[in-house]
Short mmCIF file of N, CA and C in Angstrom, two decimals:
data_model
loop_
_atom_site.label_atom_id
_atom_site.label_comp_id
_atom_site.label_asym_id
_atom_site.label_seq_id
_atom_site.Cartn_x
_atom_site.Cartn_y
_atom_site.Cartn_z
N MET T 1 6.40 -80.26 96.00
CA MET T 1 6.18 -79.00 96.69
C MET T 1 7.32 -78.04 96.32
N ILE T 2 6.96 -76.81 96.10
CA ILE T 2 7.93 -75.77 95.77
C ILE T 2 7.97 -74.79 96.94
N THR T 3 9.18 -74.44 97.40
CA THR T 3 9.33 -73.45 98.47
C THR T 3 10.39 -72.45 98.06
N TYR T 4 10.09 -71.17 98.30
CA TYR T 4 11.02 -70.10 97.95
C TYR T 4 10.94 -69.01 99.01
N ASP T 5 12.08 -68.52 99.46
CA ASP T 5 12.14 -67.44 100.44
C ASP T 5 12.45 -66.11 99.76
N VAL T 6 11.60 -65.12 100.03
CA VAL T 6 11.86 -63.75 99.61
C VAL T 6 12.36 -63.03 100.86
N THR T 7 13.58 -62.54 100.81
CA THR T 7 14.21 -61.97 102.00
C THR T 7 14.32 -60.45 101.90
N ASP T 8 14.61 -59.88 103.04
CA ASP T 8 14.95 -58.45 103.15
C ASP T 8 13.82 -57.52 102.72
N ILE T 9 12.60 -57.84 103.13
CA ILE T 9 11.48 -56.94 102.90
C ILE T 9 11.39 -56.03 104.12
N ARG T 10 11.75 -54.79 103.97
CA ARG T 10 11.78 -53.84 105.08
C ARG T 10 10.38 -53.27 105.31
N VAL T 11 9.93 -53.30 106.58
CA VAL T 11 8.66 -52.68 106.93
C VAL T 11 8.86 -51.17 106.93
N ARG T 12 8.14 -50.49 106.08
CA ARG T 12 8.21 -49.04 105.96
C ARG T 12 7.20 -48.39 106.90
N TYR T 13 7.43 -47.13 107.18
CA TYR T 13 6.54 -46.38 108.07
C TYR T 13 5.10 -46.42 107.54
N TYR T 14 4.93 -46.29 106.23
CA TYR T 14 3.58 -46.28 105.66
C TYR T 14 2.88 -47.63 105.75
N ASP T 15 3.60 -48.70 106.10
CA ASP T 15 3.00 -50.01 106.29
C ASP T 15 2.32 -50.15 107.64
N THR T 16 2.56 -49.19 108.54
CA THR T 16 2.15 -49.36 109.93
C THR T 16 0.99 -48.45 110.32
N ASP T 17 0.40 -48.79 111.45
CA ASP T 17 -0.65 -47.95 112.04
C ASP T 17 -0.01 -47.03 113.08
N GLN T 18 -0.82 -46.36 113.87
CA GLN T 18 -0.29 -45.41 114.85
C GLN T 18 0.55 -46.06 115.94
N MET T 19 0.40 -47.37 116.11
CA MET T 19 1.18 -48.08 117.13
C MET T 19 2.50 -48.61 116.59
N GLY T 20 2.79 -48.34 115.29
CA GLY T 20 4.03 -48.84 114.70
C GLY T 20 3.96 -50.31 114.31
N ILE T 21 2.73 -50.84 114.23
CA ILE T 21 2.50 -52.25 113.89
C ILE T 21 1.95 -52.31 112.46
N VAL T 22 2.41 -53.29 111.70
CA VAL T 22 1.95 -53.43 110.31
C VAL T 22 0.43 -53.58 110.29
N TYR T 23 -0.21 -52.72 109.51
CA TYR T 23 -1.66 -52.76 109.31
C TYR T 23 -2.02 -54.08 108.64
N TYR T 24 -3.07 -54.74 109.13
CA TYR T 24 -3.39 -56.09 108.68
C TYR T 24 -3.62 -56.19 107.17
N GLY T 25 -4.14 -55.16 106.54
CA GLY T 25 -4.40 -55.19 105.11
C GLY T 25 -3.14 -55.29 104.27
N ASN T 26 -2.00 -54.93 104.84
CA ASN T 26 -0.75 -54.98 104.09
C ASN T 26 -0.21 -56.40 103.90
N TYR T 27 -0.74 -57.36 104.66
CA TYR T 27 -0.27 -58.73 104.49
C TYR T 27 -0.62 -59.27 103.11
N ALA T 28 -1.75 -58.85 102.54
CA ALA T 28 -2.10 -59.28 101.18
C ALA T 28 -1.03 -58.79 100.20
N ARG T 29 -0.50 -57.60 100.41
CA ARG T 29 0.57 -57.08 99.56
C ARG T 29 1.85 -57.89 99.74
N PHE T 30 2.16 -58.26 100.99
CA PHE T 30 3.34 -59.10 101.23
C PHE T 30 3.18 -60.45 100.53
N TYR T 31 1.96 -61.01 100.57
CA TYR T 31 1.72 -62.28 99.89
C TYR T 31 1.96 -62.12 98.39
N GLU T 32 1.49 -61.01 97.83
CA GLU T 32 1.69 -60.79 96.40
C GLU T 32 3.17 -60.67 96.05
N ILE T 33 3.92 -59.95 96.88
CA ILE T 33 5.37 -59.86 96.66
C ILE T 33 5.96 -61.27 96.64
N GLY T 34 5.58 -62.09 97.59
CA GLY T 34 6.10 -63.45 97.67
C GLY T 34 5.77 -64.29 96.46
N ARG T 35 4.51 -64.27 96.04
CA ARG T 35 4.14 -65.15 94.92
C ARG T 35 4.72 -64.67 93.60
N VAL T 36 4.82 -63.36 93.39
CA VAL T 36 5.44 -62.85 92.17
C VAL T 36 6.90 -63.30 92.09
N GLU T 37 7.61 -63.19 93.20
CA GLU T 37 9.02 -63.58 93.20
C GLU T 37 9.19 -65.09 93.12
N ALA T 38 8.29 -65.85 93.71
CA ALA T 38 8.36 -67.32 93.60
C ALA T 38 8.17 -67.75 92.15
N LEU T 39 7.22 -67.14 91.45
CA LEU T 39 7.03 -67.46 90.03
C LEU T 39 8.25 -67.03 89.21
N ARG T 40 8.80 -65.86 89.52
CA ARG T 40 9.98 -65.39 88.82
C ARG T 40 11.15 -66.37 89.03
N ASN T 41 11.26 -66.93 90.23
CA ASN T 41 12.29 -67.92 90.51
C ASN T 41 12.12 -69.18 89.66
N LEU T 42 10.89 -69.47 89.25
CA LEU T 42 10.63 -70.61 88.37
C LEU T 42 10.86 -70.26 86.89
N GLY T 43 11.23 -68.99 86.64
CA GLY T 43 11.49 -68.57 85.28
C GLY T 43 10.27 -67.99 84.58
N LEU T 44 9.23 -67.64 85.35
CA LEU T 44 8.00 -67.09 84.79
C LEU T 44 7.72 -65.73 85.40
N SER T 45 6.88 -64.96 84.74
CA SER T 45 6.46 -63.70 85.33
C SER T 45 4.98 -63.50 85.09
N TYR T 46 4.35 -62.77 85.99
CA TYR T 46 2.94 -62.41 85.81
C TYR T 46 2.76 -61.71 84.46
N LYS T 47 3.67 -60.83 84.14
CA LYS T 47 3.56 -60.05 82.90
C LYS T 47 3.50 -60.97 81.69
N GLU T 48 4.36 -61.99 81.65
CA GLU T 48 4.37 -62.93 80.53
C GLU T 48 3.10 -63.77 80.50
N ILE T 49 2.64 -64.20 81.66
CA ILE T 49 1.42 -65.01 81.72
C ILE T 49 0.23 -64.18 81.23
N GLU T 50 0.15 -62.94 81.69
CA GLU T 50 -0.94 -62.07 81.25
C GLU T 50 -0.84 -61.76 79.75
N ALA T 51 0.37 -61.58 79.25
CA ALA T 51 0.56 -61.32 77.81
C ALA T 51 0.12 -62.51 76.96
N SER T 52 0.14 -63.70 77.54
CA SER T 52 -0.30 -64.89 76.81
C SER T 52 -1.82 -65.03 76.81
N GLY T 53 -2.52 -64.10 77.47
CA GLY T 53 -3.98 -64.13 77.47
C GLY T 53 -4.61 -64.82 78.66
N ILE T 54 -3.83 -65.01 79.72
CA ILE T 54 -4.35 -65.66 80.93
C ILE T 54 -4.21 -64.71 82.11
N SER T 55 -5.32 -64.51 82.82
CA SER T 55 -5.32 -63.73 84.05
C SER T 55 -5.33 -64.68 85.24
N MET T 56 -4.90 -64.19 86.39
CA MET T 56 -4.83 -65.01 87.59
C MET T 56 -5.46 -64.27 88.77
N PRO T 57 -6.79 -64.13 88.79
CA PRO T 57 -7.43 -63.44 89.91
C PRO T 57 -7.36 -64.28 91.19
N VAL T 58 -7.33 -63.58 92.31
CA VAL T 58 -7.34 -64.25 93.61
C VAL T 58 -8.76 -64.75 93.87
N TYR T 59 -8.86 -66.04 94.17
CA TYR T 59 -10.14 -66.69 94.46
C TYR T 59 -10.45 -66.63 95.95
N ASP T 60 -9.42 -66.87 96.77
CA ASP T 60 -9.60 -66.72 98.22
C ASP T 60 -8.29 -66.36 98.89
N LEU T 61 -8.41 -65.82 100.09
CA LEU T 61 -7.26 -65.39 100.87
C LEU T 61 -7.58 -65.65 102.34
N ASN T 62 -6.65 -66.29 103.02
CA ASN T 62 -6.77 -66.53 104.46
C ASN T 62 -5.49 -66.05 105.12
N SER T 63 -5.62 -65.51 106.32
CA SER T 63 -4.46 -64.99 107.02
C SER T 63 -4.61 -65.23 108.51
N ARG T 64 -3.52 -65.60 109.16
CA ARG T 64 -3.51 -65.80 110.61
C ARG T 64 -2.39 -64.96 111.19
N PHE T 65 -2.73 -64.13 112.16
CA PHE T 65 -1.78 -63.21 112.77
C PHE T 65 -1.30 -63.79 114.10
N ILE T 66 0.00 -64.05 114.18
CA ILE T 66 0.57 -64.70 115.35
C ILE T 66 1.27 -63.68 116.24
N ARG T 67 2.12 -62.86 115.64
CA ARG T 67 2.83 -61.78 116.33
C ARG T 67 2.82 -60.58 115.40
N PRO T 68 2.93 -59.39 115.96
CA PRO T 68 2.93 -58.22 115.07
C PRO T 68 4.28 -58.00 114.39
N ALA T 69 4.21 -57.64 113.12
CA ALA T 69 5.38 -57.10 112.43
C ALA T 69 5.40 -55.62 112.75
N LYS T 70 6.58 -55.06 112.94
CA LYS T 70 6.70 -53.68 113.39
C LYS T 70 7.56 -52.86 112.44
N TYR T 71 7.40 -51.55 112.59
CA TYR T 71 8.17 -50.61 111.79
C TYR T 71 9.66 -50.96 111.83
N ASP T 72 10.28 -50.98 110.68
CA ASP T 72 11.70 -51.23 110.45
C ASP T 72 12.11 -52.69 110.59
N ASP T 73 11.16 -53.61 110.86
CA ASP T 73 11.50 -55.03 110.84
C ASP T 73 11.96 -55.41 109.44
N LEU T 74 12.78 -56.43 109.38
CA LEU T 74 13.23 -56.99 108.12
C LEU T 74 12.56 -58.37 107.99
N LEU T 75 11.68 -58.49 107.01
CA LEU T 75 10.85 -59.68 106.89
C LEU T 75 11.38 -60.65 105.85
N THR T 76 11.10 -61.92 106.09
CA THR T 76 11.29 -62.98 105.11
C THR T 76 9.92 -63.58 104.85
N ILE T 77 9.57 -63.68 103.57
CA ILE T 77 8.31 -64.29 103.18
C ILE T 77 8.64 -65.65 102.57
N ARG T 78 8.24 -66.71 103.26
CA ARG T 78 8.44 -68.07 102.73
C ARG T 78 7.17 -68.44 101.97
N VAL T 79 7.34 -68.75 100.71
CA VAL T 79 6.22 -69.08 99.83
C VAL T 79 6.31 -70.55 99.46
N THR T 80 5.21 -71.24 99.61
CA THR T 80 5.16 -72.65 99.24
C THR T 80 4.02 -72.86 98.25
N ILE T 81 4.30 -73.60 97.21
CA ILE T 81 3.26 -74.06 96.30
C ILE T 81 3.09 -75.55 96.61
N PRO T 82 2.04 -75.91 97.36
CA PRO T 82 1.93 -77.28 97.86
C PRO T 82 1.37 -78.29 96.87
N GLN T 83 0.75 -77.80 95.78
CA GLN T 83 0.11 -78.71 94.82
C GLN T 83 0.48 -78.31 93.40
N MET T 84 0.50 -79.29 92.54
CA MET T 84 0.73 -79.03 91.12
C MET T 84 -0.39 -78.13 90.60
N PRO T 85 -0.04 -77.05 89.89
CA PRO T 85 -1.08 -76.17 89.34
C PRO T 85 -1.90 -76.89 88.27
N LYS T 86 -3.22 -76.69 88.34
CA LYS T 86 -4.12 -77.24 87.32
C LYS T 86 -5.00 -76.11 86.83
N THR T 87 -6.20 -75.97 87.36
CA THR T 87 -7.04 -74.81 87.04
C THR T 87 -6.94 -73.76 88.13
N ARG T 88 -6.30 -74.14 89.22
CA ARG T 88 -6.06 -73.25 90.36
C ARG T 88 -4.60 -73.36 90.76
N LEU T 89 -4.14 -72.31 91.41
CA LEU T 89 -2.76 -72.30 91.92
C LEU T 89 -2.80 -71.82 93.36
N MET T 90 -2.44 -72.70 94.27
CA MET T 90 -2.46 -72.38 95.69
C MET T 90 -1.06 -71.96 96.14
N PHE T 91 -1.03 -70.94 96.98
CA PHE T 91 0.21 -70.49 97.61
C PHE T 91 -0.01 -70.48 99.12
N ALA T 92 0.97 -70.97 99.88
CA ALA T 92 0.96 -70.86 101.33
C ALA T 92 2.12 -69.95 101.72
N TYR T 93 1.92 -69.17 102.78
CA TYR T 93 2.92 -68.18 103.19
C TYR T 93 3.23 -68.31 104.67
N GLU T 94 4.48 -68.07 105.00
CA GLU T 94 4.92 -67.86 106.38
C GLU T 94 5.78 -66.61 106.35
N ILE T 95 5.50 -65.70 107.26
CA ILE T 95 6.28 -64.46 107.33
C ILE T 95 7.02 -64.44 108.66
N PHE T 96 8.33 -64.23 108.56
CA PHE T 96 9.21 -64.21 109.72
C PHE T 96 9.86 -62.84 109.84
N ASN T 97 10.22 -62.46 111.08
CA ASN T 97 11.01 -61.24 111.26
C ASN T 97 12.49 -61.59 111.24
N GLN T 98 13.32 -60.56 111.44
CA GLN T 98 14.78 -60.75 111.37
C GLN T 98 15.30 -61.66 112.48
N ASP T 99 14.51 -61.90 113.51
CA ASP T 99 14.92 -62.81 114.59
C ASP T 99 14.44 -64.23 114.35
N GLY T 100 13.82 -64.47 113.20
CA GLY T 100 13.32 -65.80 112.88
C GLY T 100 11.99 -66.13 113.53
N GLN T 101 11.34 -65.15 114.14
CA GLN T 101 10.04 -65.39 114.77
C GLN T 101 8.95 -65.43 113.71
N LEU T 102 8.10 -66.45 113.79
CA LEU T 102 6.98 -66.56 112.88
C LEU T 102 5.93 -65.52 113.28
N LEU T 103 5.58 -64.65 112.33
CA LEU T 103 4.64 -63.56 112.59
C LEU T 103 3.26 -63.83 112.02
N ASN T 104 3.22 -64.50 110.87
CA ASN T 104 1.97 -64.61 110.14
C ASN T 104 2.02 -65.84 109.25
N THR T 105 0.87 -66.48 109.09
CA THR T 105 0.73 -67.52 108.08
C THR T 105 -0.47 -67.17 107.22
N GLY T 106 -0.44 -67.60 105.99
CA GLY T 106 -1.56 -67.30 105.11
C GLY T 106 -1.60 -68.23 103.93
N GLN T 107 -2.66 -68.07 103.17
CA GLN T 107 -2.84 -68.87 101.96
C GLN T 107 -3.69 -68.09 100.97
N THR T 108 -3.33 -68.17 99.71
CA THR T 108 -4.18 -67.63 98.65
C THR T 108 -4.36 -68.72 97.60
N THR T 109 -5.50 -68.68 96.96
CA THR T 109 -5.75 -69.53 95.81
C THR T 109 -6.08 -68.61 94.64
N LEU T 110 -5.37 -68.79 93.55
CA LEU T 110 -5.63 -68.04 92.32
C LEU T 110 -6.20 -69.00 91.30
N VAL T 111 -7.04 -68.48 90.42
CA VAL T 111 -7.60 -69.30 89.35
C VAL T 111 -7.08 -68.78 88.01
N PHE T 112 -6.99 -69.66 87.05
CA PHE T 112 -6.56 -69.28 85.71
C PHE T 112 -7.80 -68.99 84.87
N VAL T 113 -7.79 -67.83 84.22
CA VAL T 113 -8.94 -67.37 83.46
C VAL T 113 -8.45 -66.83 82.12
N ARG T 114 -9.13 -67.21 81.04
CA ARG T 114 -8.84 -66.62 79.73
C ARG T 114 -9.28 -65.16 79.76
N THR T 115 -8.35 -64.26 79.52
CA THR T 115 -8.62 -62.84 79.63
C THR T 115 -9.76 -62.40 78.71
N GLU T 116 -9.76 -62.87 77.48
CA GLU T 116 -10.75 -62.37 76.52
C GLU T 116 -12.15 -62.92 76.75
N THR T 117 -12.27 -64.09 77.39
CA THR T 117 -13.60 -64.67 77.60
C THR T 117 -14.06 -64.60 79.06
N GLY T 118 -13.09 -64.45 79.98
CA GLY T 118 -13.45 -64.48 81.40
C GLY T 118 -13.77 -65.87 81.91
N ARG T 119 -13.47 -66.88 81.12
CA ARG T 119 -13.78 -68.27 81.47
C ARG T 119 -12.56 -68.96 82.08
N PRO T 120 -12.79 -69.86 83.03
CA PRO T 120 -11.68 -70.61 83.61
C PRO T 120 -10.95 -71.43 82.55
N CYS T 121 -9.67 -71.65 82.80
CA CYS T 121 -8.86 -72.46 81.89
C CYS T 121 -7.80 -73.21 82.70
N SER T 122 -7.05 -74.03 82.02
CA SER T 122 -5.96 -74.77 82.66
C SER T 122 -4.75 -73.87 82.87
N ALA T 123 -3.88 -74.30 83.76
CA ALA T 123 -2.63 -73.58 84.00
C ALA T 123 -1.82 -73.51 82.71
N PRO T 124 -1.09 -72.43 82.50
CA PRO T 124 -0.25 -72.33 81.31
C PRO T 124 0.76 -73.48 81.26
N ALA T 125 1.01 -73.99 80.07
CA ALA T 125 1.93 -75.12 79.90
C ALA T 125 3.31 -74.80 80.46
N GLU T 126 3.77 -73.55 80.31
CA GLU T 126 5.10 -73.16 80.82
C GLU T 126 5.17 -73.31 82.33
N LEU T 127 4.10 -72.97 83.03
CA LEU T 127 4.06 -73.11 84.48
C LEU T 127 4.06 -74.58 84.88
N VAL T 128 3.25 -75.36 84.20
CA VAL T 128 3.18 -76.80 84.50
C VAL T 128 4.55 -77.45 84.29
N GLU T 129 5.22 -77.12 83.20
CA GLU T 129 6.55 -77.68 82.92
C GLU T 129 7.58 -77.24 83.96
N ALA T 130 7.52 -75.98 84.37
CA ALA T 130 8.48 -75.48 85.37
C ALA T 130 8.24 -76.12 86.73
N ALA T 131 7.00 -76.42 87.06
CA ALA T 131 6.66 -76.98 88.37
C ALA T 131 6.84 -78.49 88.44
N LYS T 132 6.71 -79.15 87.31
CA LYS T 132 6.71 -80.63 87.25
C LYS T 132 7.86 -81.28 88.02
N PRO T 133 9.11 -80.83 87.88
CA PRO T 133 10.21 -81.51 88.61
C PRO T 133 10.05 -81.49 90.13
N PHE T 134 9.33 -80.52 90.66
CA PHE T 134 9.16 -80.42 92.12
C PHE T 134 8.11 -81.39 92.65
N PHE T 135 7.29 -81.92 91.76
CA PHE T 135 6.19 -82.79 92.18
C PHE T 135 6.36 -84.24 91.74
N GLU T 136 7.42 -84.52 90.98
CA GLU T 136 7.67 -85.90 90.55
C GLU T 136 8.32 -86.67 91.69
N GLN T 137 7.96 -87.92 91.80
CA GLN T 137 8.49 -88.75 92.88
C GLN T 137 9.84 -89.31 92.51
#
């Protein structure tokens, strides 16, 4: 299992609704911030993966709202990759405020697709190699 914390994500005014609470649709953006940085921490980037001819569309997204995130909160996005990537890559998320309160949990599954054919494919070898030490017993 791989876990990475993305810290100091400030809730901006434009993230909120009229009540000063983060609009629910923005959690998908927070998840994306988390997974991009988690991959970067493994030494990979979306840009490099896409340049190699592999796209990673979101297959599904689930979100559970526990407490509201509010304007000017400082968020931590904890990203976990619970399974070795194969043809899919699952991410689990926990979002905390500056007081350590759990605000939201979520999960996304991305699939690997050859950009030129639109057909599913295996995870890039670089990703598998970077993830392997976290899943070996």
